[in-house]
mmCIF file of C-alpha atoms in Angstrom:
data_model
loop_
_atom_site.group_PDB
_atom_site.id
_atom_site.type_symbol
_atom_site.label_atom_id
_atom_site.label_comp_id
_atom_site.label_asym_id
_atom_site.label_seq_id
_atom_site.Cartn_x
_atom_site.Cartn_y
_atom_site.Cartn_z
ATOM 1 C CA UNK A 109 5.844 25.676 -13.110
ATOM 2 C CA UNK A 110 6.559 23.947 -9.863
ATOM 3 C CA UNK A 111 8.997 25.156 -7.371
ATOM 4 C CA UNK A 112 10.811 23.534 -4.281
ATOM 5 C CA UNK A 113 10.018 23.907 -0.816
ATOM 6 C CA UNK A 114 12.701 24.899 1.559
ATOM 7 C CA UNK A 115 13.761 22.805 4.501
ATOM 8 C CA UNK A 116 11.538 23.660 7.602
ATOM 9 C CA UNK A 117 8.578 24.768 5.385
ATOM 10 C CA UNK A 118 6.632 21.460 5.511
ATOM 11 C CA UNK A 119 5.973 20.057 9.222
ATOM 12 C CA UNK A 120 3.526 16.873 10.492
ATOM 13 C CA UNK A 121 1.098 19.625 11.725
ATOM 14 C CA UNK A 122 0.859 21.443 8.695
ATOM 15 C CA UNK A 123 -0.462 18.125 6.722
ATOM 16 C CA UNK A 124 -4.175 17.375 6.169
ATOM 17 C CA UNK A 125 -5.666 14.081 6.342
ATOM 18 C CA UNK A 126 -4.619 12.692 3.041
ATOM 19 C CA UNK A 127 -0.954 13.943 3.477
ATOM 20 C CA UNK A 128 -1.075 12.505 7.067
ATOM 21 C CA UNK A 129 -1.888 9.021 5.579
ATOM 22 C CA UNK A 130 0.752 9.403 2.956
ATOM 23 C CA UNK A 131 3.006 10.247 5.678
ATOM 24 C CA UNK A 132 2.860 6.999 7.560
ATOM 25 C CA UNK A 133 5.633 4.187 7.599
ATOM 26 C CA UNK A 134 2.535 1.912 7.582
ATOM 27 C CA UNK A 135 1.771 2.835 4.111
ATOM 28 C CA UNK A 136 5.324 2.644 2.776
ATOM 29 C CA UNK A 137 5.726 -0.991 4.089
ATOM 30 C CA UNK A 138 2.218 -2.044 2.299
ATOM 31 C CA UNK A 139 3.175 -0.498 -0.856
ATOM 32 C CA UNK A 140 6.373 -2.158 -0.559
ATOM 33 C CA UNK A 141 4.671 -5.412 0.197
ATOM 34 C CA UNK A 142 2.499 -5.224 -2.564
ATOM 35 C CA UNK A 143 5.399 -4.133 -4.900
ATOM 36 C CA UNK A 144 7.205 -7.023 -3.906
ATOM 37 C CA UNK A 145 4.303 -9.216 -4.225
ATOM 38 C CA UNK A 146 3.708 -8.264 -7.711
ATOM 39 C CA UNK A 147 7.606 -9.033 -8.410
ATOM 40 C CA UNK A 148 7.214 -12.406 -7.241
ATOM 41 C CA UNK A 149 4.151 -13.195 -9.467
ATOM 42 C CA UNK A 150 6.361 -11.746 -12.295
ATOM 43 C CA UNK A 151 8.936 -14.227 -11.595
ATOM 44 C CA UNK A 152 6.946 -17.594 -10.827
ATOM 45 C CA UNK A 153 6.036 -19.687 -13.462
ATOM 46 C CA UNK A 154 2.971 -18.214 -14.197
ATOM 47 C CA UNK A 155 4.770 -14.735 -15.142
ATOM 48 C CA UNK A 156 7.433 -13.122 -17.343
ATOM 49 C CA UNK A 157 10.017 -15.879 -16.973
ATOM 50 C CA UNK A 158 7.731 -18.384 -18.837
ATOM 51 C CA UNK A 159 8.426 -18.317 -22.781
ATOM 52 C CA UNK A 160 4.927 -17.646 -23.740
ATOM 53 C CA UNK A 161 4.323 -14.867 -21.483
ATOM 54 C CA UNK A 162 7.429 -13.161 -23.199
ATOM 55 C CA UNK A 163 7.004 -13.407 -26.560
ATOM 56 C CA UNK A 164 3.308 -12.667 -25.825
ATOM 57 C CA UNK A 165 4.018 -9.461 -24.408
ATOM 58 C CA UNK A 166 6.725 -8.747 -27.232
ATOM 59 C CA UNK A 167 3.693 -9.265 -29.622
ATOM 60 C CA UNK A 168 1.407 -6.929 -28.339
ATOM 61 C CA UNK A 169 4.537 -4.501 -27.411
ATOM 62 C CA UNK A 170 4.918 -4.266 -30.955
ATOM 63 C CA UNK A 171 1.395 -4.161 -32.162
ATOM 64 C CA UNK A 172 -0.697 -2.233 -29.851
ATOM 65 C CA UNK A 173 -0.087 1.384 -29.224
ATOM 66 C CA UNK A 174 -1.262 1.417 -25.393
ATOM 67 C CA UNK A 175 0.760 -1.051 -24.192
ATOM 68 C CA UNK A 176 3.756 0.200 -25.952
ATOM 69 C CA UNK A 177 3.371 3.792 -24.815
ATOM 70 C CA UNK A 178 2.559 2.389 -21.263
ATOM 71 C CA UNK A 179 5.500 0.273 -20.992
ATOM 72 C CA UNK A 180 7.975 3.320 -22.166
ATOM 73 C CA UNK A 181 5.719 5.646 -19.881
ATOM 74 C CA UNK A 182 6.425 3.468 -16.939
ATOM 75 C CA UNK A 183 10.244 3.849 -17.075
ATOM 76 C CA UNK A 184 10.301 7.405 -17.800
ATOM 77 C CA UNK A 185 7.737 8.351 -15.101
ATOM 78 C CA UNK A 186 10.176 6.120 -12.775
ATOM 79 C CA UNK A 187 13.509 8.009 -13.995
ATOM 80 C CA UNK A 188 11.619 11.391 -13.346
ATOM 81 C CA UNK A 189 11.000 10.969 -10.170
ATOM 82 C CA UNK A 190 14.797 11.819 -9.212
ATOM 83 C CA UNK A 191 13.724 15.246 -8.597
ATOM 84 C CA UNK A 192 10.870 14.752 -6.274
ATOM 85 C CA UNK A 193 12.483 12.245 -4.104
ATOM 86 C CA UNK A 194 15.760 14.167 -3.899
ATOM 87 C CA UNK A 195 13.534 17.310 -2.931
ATOM 88 C CA UNK A 196 11.978 15.431 -0.266
ATOM 89 C CA UNK A 197 15.195 13.875 1.344
ATOM 90 C CA UNK A 198 16.799 17.468 1.482
ATOM 91 C CA UNK A 199 13.259 18.863 2.834
ATOM 92 C CA UNK A 200 13.344 15.900 5.669
ATOM 93 C CA UNK A 201 17.475 16.052 6.307
ATOM 94 C CA UNK A 202 18.934 18.498 8.185
ATOM 95 C CA UNK A 203 21.330 19.743 5.372
ATOM 96 C CA UNK A 204 24.072 21.903 6.293
ATOM 97 C CA UNK A 205 24.695 24.710 3.596
ATOM 98 C CA UNK A 206 28.045 23.571 2.337
ATOM 99 C CA UNK A 207 28.036 20.172 3.285
ATOM 100 C CA UNK A 208 28.877 18.434 -0.367
ATOM 101 C CA UNK A 209 29.427 15.063 1.249
ATOM 102 C CA UNK A 210 25.787 15.141 2.582
ATOM 103 C CA UNK A 211 24.260 16.119 -0.397
ATOM 104 C CA UNK A 212 26.202 13.609 -2.326
ATOM 105 C CA UNK A 213 24.773 11.151 -0.438
ATOM 106 C CA UNK A 214 21.115 12.344 -0.670
ATOM 107 C CA UNK A 215 21.859 12.476 -4.478
ATOM 108 C CA UNK A 216 23.021 8.825 -4.539
ATOM 109 C CA UNK A 217 20.038 7.818 -2.412
ATOM 110 C CA UNK A 218 17.585 9.293 -4.846
ATOM 111 C CA UNK A 219 19.467 7.789 -7.672
ATOM 112 C CA UNK A 220 18.841 4.379 -6.003
ATOM 113 C CA UNK A 221 15.250 5.056 -5.524
ATOM 114 C CA UNK A 222 14.685 5.757 -9.200
ATOM 115 C CA UNK A 223 16.946 3.042 -10.778
ATOM 116 C CA UNK A 224 14.533 0.607 -9.622
ATOM 117 C CA UNK A 225 11.155 1.065 -10.924
ATOM 118 C CA UNK A 226 9.069 -0.807 -8.863
ATOM 119 C CA UNK A 227 10.995 -0.970 -5.528
ATOM 120 C CA UNK A 228 12.358 1.939 -5.014
ATOM 121 C CA UNK A 229 9.872 4.338 -4.661
ATOM 122 C CA UNK A 230 8.420 1.915 -1.868
ATOM 123 C CA UNK A 231 11.526 1.568 -0.157
ATOM 124 C CA UNK A 232 12.188 5.667 0.069
ATOM 125 C CA UNK A 233 8.846 6.008 1.419
ATOM 126 C CA UNK A 234 9.428 3.288 3.708
ATOM 127 C CA UNK A 235 12.843 4.747 4.986
ATOM 128 C CA UNK A 236 12.651 8.322 4.511
ATOM 129 C CA UNK A 237 13.111 10.482 7.307
ATOM 130 C CA UNK A 238 10.309 11.863 9.314
ATOM 131 C CA UNK A 239 9.093 15.470 8.984
ATOM 132 C CA UNK A 240 10.089 17.873 11.930
ATOM 133 C CA UNK A 241 7.106 18.172 14.143
ATOM 134 C CA UNK A 242 6.959 21.903 14.111
ATOM 135 C CA UNK A 243 8.021 24.838 12.812
ATOM 136 C CA UNK A 244 10.770 25.391 15.580
ATOM 137 C CA UNK A 245 12.438 22.068 14.484
#
């Protein structure tokens, strides 16, 4: 299946066009703004806190398989982001070989990013360390 990339194997210069865009802090900021906007809409009087929205969702959640599976899939996929986020943090951080404290910090940061299904990955993209500039970095 998929194998982890070692630290230092991916640099800014090795990225192609779409990957360079994904590396941008501007994209992370825009995704965070979109996430906050969706949550703001969800928690307004028109959103999920109105009694009719909750009862309507529960009704289609129990009767429509697509809604049921999509809702569960959202949370499962969010939880499964732990491994890729941790790998990304390890690749971007100068991790000493036996530094258990630093590794624990990276694991906690990855766990926090996956525990907030919509905001966590967006915050990770905005706050993650930059890739090294070249192979000698």
